[in-house]
JSON list of C-alpha atoms in Angstrom, two decimals:
[
{"chain": "A", "resi": 1, "resn": "MET", "atom": "CA", "xyz": [0.00, 0.00, 0.00]},
{"chain": "A", "resi": 2, "resn": "LYS", "atom": "CA", "xyz": [1.22, 3.51, -0.83]},
{"chain": "A", "resi": 3, "resn": "ILE", "atom": "CA", "xyz": [0.15, 6.90, 0.48]},
{"chain": "A", "resi": 4, "resn": "ARG", "atom": "CA", "xyz": [0.53, 9.75, -1.96]},
{"chain": "A", "resi": 5, "resn": "CYS", "atom": "CA", "xyz": [-0.23, 13.43, -1.83]},
{"chain": "A", "resi": 6, "resn": "GLY", "atom": "CA", "xyz": [-0.55, 16.28, -4.30]},
{"chain": "A", "resi": 7, "resn": "VAL", "atom": "CA", "xyz": [-1.04, 20.01, -3.88]},
{"chain": "A", "resi": 8, "resn": "ASP", "atom": "CA", "xyz": [-1.80, 22.85, -6.25]},
{"chain": "A", "resi": 9, "resn": "LEU", "atom": "CA", "xyz": [-2.11, 26.61, -5.84]},
{"chain": "A", "resi": 10, "resn": "VAL", "atom": "CA", "xyz": [-4.04, 28.83, -8.28]},
{"chain": "A", "resi": 11, "resn": "ASP", "atom": "CA", "xyz": [-4.18, 32.61, -8.49]},
{"chain": "A", "resi": 12, "resn": "VAL", "atom": "CA", "xyz": [-7.91, 33.43, -8.60]},
{"chain": "A", "resi": 13, "resn": "LYS", "atom": "CA", "xyz": [-7.21, 36.49, -10.78]},
{"chain": "A", "resi": 14, "resn": "ARG", "atom": "CA", "xyz": [-5.70, 34.17, -13.41]},
{"chain": "A", "resi": 15, "resn": "ILE", "atom": "CA", "xyz": [-9.09, 32.48, -13.75]},
{"chain": "A", "resi": 16, "resn": "GLY", "atom": "CA", "xyz": [-10.73, 35.92, -14.02]},
{"chain": "A", "resi": 17, "resn": "ARG", "atom": "CA", "xyz": [-8.48, 36.80, -16.97]},
{"chain": "A", "resi": 18, "resn": "ILE", "atom": "CA", "xyz": [-9.53, 33.81, -19.10]},
{"chain": "A", "resi": 19, "resn": "LYS", "atom": "CA", "xyz": [-10.97, 35.31, -22.28]},
{"chain": "A", "resi": 20, "resn": "ASN", "atom": "CA", "xyz": [-13.32, 32.50, -23.32]},
{"chain": "A", "resi": 21, "resn": "LYS", "atom": "CA", "xyz": [-14.45, 31.18, -19.96]},
{"chain": "A", "resi": 22, "resn": "GLN", "atom": "CA", "xyz": [-17.22, 28.96, -21.37]},
{"chain": "A", "resi": 23, "resn": "ARG", "atom": "CA", "xyz": [-14.77, 27.14, -23.64]},
{"chain": "A", "resi": 24, "resn": "PHE", "atom": "CA", "xyz": [-12.37, 26.73, -20.70]},
{"chain": "A", "resi": 25, "resn": "LEU", "atom": "CA", "xyz": [-15.14, 25.31, -18.49]},
{"chain": "A", "resi": 26, "resn": "GLU", "atom": "CA", "xyz": [-16.24, 22.83, -21.16]},
{"chain": "A", "resi": 27, "resn": "ARG", "atom": "CA", "xyz": [-12.63, 21.68, -21.74]},
{"chain": "A", "resi": 28, "resn": "VAL", "atom": "CA", "xyz": [-11.81, 21.18, -18.04]},
{"chain": "A", "resi": 29, "resn": "PHE", "atom": "CA", "xyz": [-15.04, 20.33, -16.21]},
{"chain": "A", "resi": 30, "resn": "SER", "atom": "CA", "xyz": [-17.85, 17.77, -16.51]},
{"chain": "A", "resi": 31, "resn": "ALA", "atom": "CA", "xyz": [-21.48, 18.78, -16.89]},
{"chain": "A", "resi": 32, "resn": "ASP", "atom": "CA", "xyz": [-22.07, 18.09, -13.16]},
{"chain": "A", "resi": 33, "resn": "GLU", "atom": "CA", "xyz": [-19.08, 20.24, -12.20]},
{"chain": "A", "resi": 34, "resn": "ILE", "atom": "CA", "xyz": [-20.26, 23.08, -14.44]},
{"chain": "A", "resi": 35, "resn": "SER", "atom": "CA", "xyz": [-23.69, 22.78, -12.81]},
{"chain": "A", "resi": 36, "resn": "HIS", "atom": "CA", "xyz": [-22.06, 23.26, -9.40]},
{"chain": "A", "resi": 37, "resn": "ILE", "atom": "CA", "xyz": [-20.07, 26.23, -10.72]},
{"chain": "A", "resi": 38, "resn": "ARG", "atom": "CA", "xyz": [-23.31, 27.71, -12.08]},
{"chain": "A", "resi": 39, "resn": "GLU", "atom": "CA", "xyz": [-24.96, 27.27, -8.64]},
{"chain": "A", "resi": 40, "resn": "LYS", "atom": "CA", "xyz": [-22.05, 29.27, -7.21]},
{"chain": "A", "resi": 41, "resn": "SER", "atom": "CA", "xyz": [-22.70, 32.08, -9.76]},
{"chain": "A", "resi": 42, "resn": "PHE", "atom": "CA", "xyz": [-19.56, 31.26, -11.78]},
{"chain": "A", "resi": 43, "resn": "LYS", "atom": "CA", "xyz": [-17.34, 32.73, -9.06]},
{"chain": "A", "resi": 44, "resn": "ASP", "atom": "CA", "xyz": [-13.69, 32.74, -10.07]},
{"chain": "A", "resi": 45, "resn": "GLU", "atom": "CA", "xyz": [-12.81, 31.46, -6.58]},
{"chain": "A", "resi": 46, "resn": "THR", "atom": "CA", "xyz": [-14.99, 28.36, -7.07]},
{"chain": "A", "resi": 47, "resn": "ILE", "atom": "CA", "xyz": [-13.51, 27.64, -10.51]},
{"chain": "A", "resi": 48, "resn": "ALA", "atom": "CA", "xyz": [-9.96, 28.14, -9.24]},
{"chain": "A", "resi": 49, "resn": "GLY", "atom": "CA", "xyz": [-10.51, 25.79, -6.30]},
{"chain": "A", "resi": 50, "resn": "MET", "atom": "CA", "xyz": [-11.93, 23.03, -8.47]},
{"chain": "A", "resi": 51, "resn": "TYR", "atom": "CA", "xyz": [-9.14, 23.47, -11.03]},
{"chain": "A", "resi": 52, "resn": "ALA", "atom": "CA", "xyz": [-6.53, 23.27, -8.26]},
{"chain": "A", "resi": 53, "resn": "ALA", "atom": "CA", "xyz": [-8.23, 20.11, -6.96]},
{"chain": "A", "resi": 54, "resn": "LYS", "atom": "CA", "xyz": [-7.91, 18.39, -10.35]},
{"chain": "A", "resi": 55, "resn": "GLU", "atom": "CA", "xyz": [-4.24, 19.34, -10.56]},
{"chain": "A", "resi": 56, "resn": "ALA", "atom": "CA", "xyz": [-3.61, 18.11, -6.99]},
{"chain": "A", "resi": 57, "resn": "VAL", "atom": "CA", "xyz": [-5.20, 14.74, -7.82]},
{"chain": "A", "resi": 58, "resn": "ALA", "atom": "CA", "xyz": [-3.10, 14.43, -10.99]},
{"chain": "A", "resi": 59, "resn": "LYS", "atom": "CA", "xyz": [0.03, 15.15, -8.95]},
{"chain": "A", "resi": 60, "resn": "ALA", "atom": "CA", "xyz": [-0.91, 12.53, -6.35]},
{"chain": "A", "resi": 61, "resn": "LEU", "atom": "CA", "xyz": [-1.40, 10.04, -9.18]},
{"chain": "A", "resi": 62, "resn": "LYS", "atom": "CA", "xyz": [2.07, 10.99, -10.48]},
{"chain": "A", "resi": 63, "resn": "THR", "atom": "CA", "xyz": [0.64, 11.24, -13.99]},
{"chain": "A", "resi": 64, "resn": "GLY", "atom": "CA", "xyz": [0.05, 14.94, -14.29]},
{"chain": "A", "resi": 65, "resn": "ILE", "atom": "CA", "xyz": [-2.53, 16.28, -16.70]},
{"chain": "A", "resi": 66, "resn": "GLY", "atom": "CA", "xyz": [-1.71, 14.84, -20.09]},
{"chain": "A", "resi": 67, "resn": "GLU", "atom": "CA", "xyz": [-1.48, 11.16, -19.27]},
{"chain": "A", "resi": 68, "resn": "ILE", "atom": "CA", "xyz": [-4.98, 11.56, -17.90]},
{"chain": "A", "resi": 69, "resn": "SER", "atom": "CA", "xyz": [-7.28, 14.43, -18.81]},
{"chain": "A", "resi": 70, "resn": "PHE", "atom": "CA", "xyz": [-8.98, 17.06, -16.68]},
{"chain": "A", "resi": 71, "resn": "LYS", "atom": "CA", "xyz": [-12.29, 15.34, -17.40]},
{"chain": "A", "resi": 72, "resn": "ASP", "atom": "CA", "xyz": [-10.94, 12.01, -16.11]},
{"chain": "A", "resi": 73, "resn": "ILE", "atom": "CA", "xyz": [-10.95, 13.63, -12.66]},
{"chain": "A", "resi": 74, "resn": "GLU", "atom": "CA", "xyz": [-14.33, 14.78, -11.35]},
{"chain": "A", "resi": 75, "resn": "ILE", "atom": "CA", "xyz": [-14.75, 16.84, -8.20]},
{"chain": "A", "resi": 76, "resn": "SER", "atom": "CA", "xyz": [-18.11, 15.89, -6.70]},
{"chain": "A", "resi": 77, "resn": "ARG", "atom": "CA", "xyz": [-20.10, 17.74, -4.05]},
{"chain": "A", "resi": 78, "resn": "GLU", "atom": "CA", "xyz": [-22.55, 14.93, -3.22]},
{"chain": "A", "resi": 79, "resn": "ALA", "atom": "CA", "xyz": [-21.30, 14.32, 0.34]},
{"chain": "A", "resi": 80, "resn": "GLY", "atom": "CA", "xyz": [-18.85, 17.08, 1.09]},
{"chain": "A", "resi": 81, "resn": "ILE", "atom": "CA", "xyz": [-16.03, 17.11, -1.44]},
{"chain": "A", "resi": 82, "resn": "SER", "atom": "CA", "xyz": [-15.18, 13.83, -3.11]},
{"chain": "A", "resi": 83, "resn": "VAL", "atom": "CA", "xyz": [-13.25, 12.76, -6.17]},
{"chain": "A", "resi": 84, "resn": "LYS", "atom": "CA", "xyz": [-14.17, 10.37, -8.96]},
{"chain": "A", "resi": 85, "resn": "ILE", "atom": "CA", "xyz": [-11.40, 9.18, -11.26]},
{"chain": "A", "resi": 86, "resn": "ASN", "atom": "CA", "xyz": [-12.70, 7.87, -14.57]},
{"chain": "A", "resi": 87, "resn": "SER", "atom": "CA", "xyz": [-9.64, 6.47, -16.30]},
{"chain": "A", "resi": 88, "resn": "GLY", "atom": "CA", "xyz": [-8.54, 2.95, -17.09]},
{"chain": "A", "resi": 89, "resn": "LYS", "atom": "CA", "xyz": [-4.95, 4.14, -16.65]},
{"chain": "A", "resi": 90, "resn": "VAL", "atom": "CA", "xyz": [-5.48, 4.50, -12.90]},
{"chain": "A", "resi": 91, "resn": "LYS", "atom": "CA", "xyz": [-5.84, 1.32, -10.84]},
{"chain": "A", "resi": 92, "resn": "ASN", "atom": "CA", "xyz": [-5.91, 0.13, -7.24]},
{"chain": "A", "resi": 93, "resn": "ILE", "atom": "CA", "xyz": [-7.02, 3.41, -5.66]},
{"chain": "A", "resi": 94, "resn": "LEU", "atom": "CA", "xyz": [-8.41, 2.60, -2.24]},
{"chain": "A", "resi": 95, "resn": "SER", "atom": "CA", "xyz": [-9.14, 6.12, -1.00]},
{"chain": "A", "resi": 96, "resn": "VAL", "atom": "CA", "xyz": [-8.94, 9.74, -2.18]},
{"chain": "A", "resi": 97, "resn": "ASP", "atom": "CA", "xyz": [-9.50, 12.78, 0.00]},
{"chain": "A", "resi": 98, "resn": "ILE", "atom": "CA", "xyz": [-9.37, 16.38, -1.12]},
{"chain": "A", "resi": 99, "resn": "SER", "atom": "CA", "xyz": [-9.39, 19.68, 0.72]},
{"chain": "A", "resi": 100, "resn": "ILE", "atom": "CA", "xyz": [-9.88, 23.06, -0.97]},
{"chain": "A", "resi": 101, "resn": "SER", "atom": "CA", "xyz": [-9.28, 26.45, 0.63]},
{"chain": "A", "resi": 102, "resn": "HIS", "atom": "CA", "xyz": [-9.19, 30.10, -0.45]},
{"chain": "A", "resi": 103, "resn": "ASP", "atom": "CA", "xyz": [-7.38, 33.11, 1.00]},
{"chain": "A", "resi": 104, "resn": "ALA", "atom": "CA", "xyz": [-5.70, 36.31, -0.18]},
{"chain": "A", "resi": 105, "resn": "GLY", "atom": "CA", "xyz": [-6.72, 35.81, -3.80]},
{"chain": "A", "resi": 106, "resn": "MET", "atom": "CA", "xyz": [-5.38, 32.26, -3.98]},
{"chain": "A", "resi": 107, "resn": "SER", "atom": "CA", "xyz": [-7.06, 28.86, -4.06]},
{"chain": "A", "resi": 108, "resn": "VAL", "atom": "CA", "xyz": [-5.24, 25.79, -2.80]},
{"chain": "A", "resi": 109, "resn": "ALA", "atom": "CA", "xyz": [-6.16, 22.12, -2.99]},
{"chain": "A", "resi": 110, "resn": "PHE", "atom": "CA", "xyz": [-4.52, 19.25, -1.18]},
{"chain": "A", "resi": 111, "resn": "CYS", "atom": "CA", "xyz": [-5.09, 15.61, -2.11]},
{"chain": "A", "resi": 112, "resn": "THR", "atom": "CA", "xyz": [-4.23, 12.48, -0.15]},
{"chain": "A", "resi": 113, "resn": "MET", "atom": "CA", "xyz": [-4.55, 9.12, -1.80]},
{"chain": "A", "resi": 114, "resn": "ILE", "atom": "CA", "xyz": [-4.10, 5.51, -0.72]},
{"chain": "A", "resi": 115, "resn": "ILE", "atom": "CA", "xyz": [-3.14, 3.13, -3.49]},
{"chain": "A", "resi": 116, "resn": "GLY", "atom": "CA", "xyz": [-3.05, -0.64, -3.09]},
{"chain": "A", "resi": 117, "resn": "ASP", "atom": "CA", "xyz": [-0.25, -2.75, -4.45]},
{"chain": "A", "resi": 118, "resn": "GLU", "atom": "CA", "xyz": [-0.69, -4.45, -7.81]},
{"chain": "A", "resi": 119, "resn": "ASP", "atom": "CA", "xyz": [-1.23, -7.79, -6.07]},
{"chain": "A", "resi": 120, "resn": "GLY", "atom": "CA", "xyz": [-4.28, -6.38, -4.26]},
{"chain": "A", "resi": 121, "resn": "ASP", "atom": "CA", "xyz": [-2.76, -5.43, -0.88]}
]
């Protein structure tokens, strides 16, 4: 069993400067995630936090975005904050926890992950 972590920090103003925000949202987020962003009035802080969360998960997976896509990682708000990873490239994940915070114009996300060994341990 392995414990991994990933962290990402996003400048909220950077999200505010995106010219074609709708195209960005559709490229990075699932329909359910965009629905949550809509419920939060498309606040840049919300978008930045969810973006940071996806990056933190990719770092914990040690794949980065590229080997898996932004849409392979879904930040869910069903019971607090949870993560769904929809990629056949990722196996043996036993647990994923994510925490998102905002302060001083920055959004940070921290991910912890427990991965079982290939033999099932």
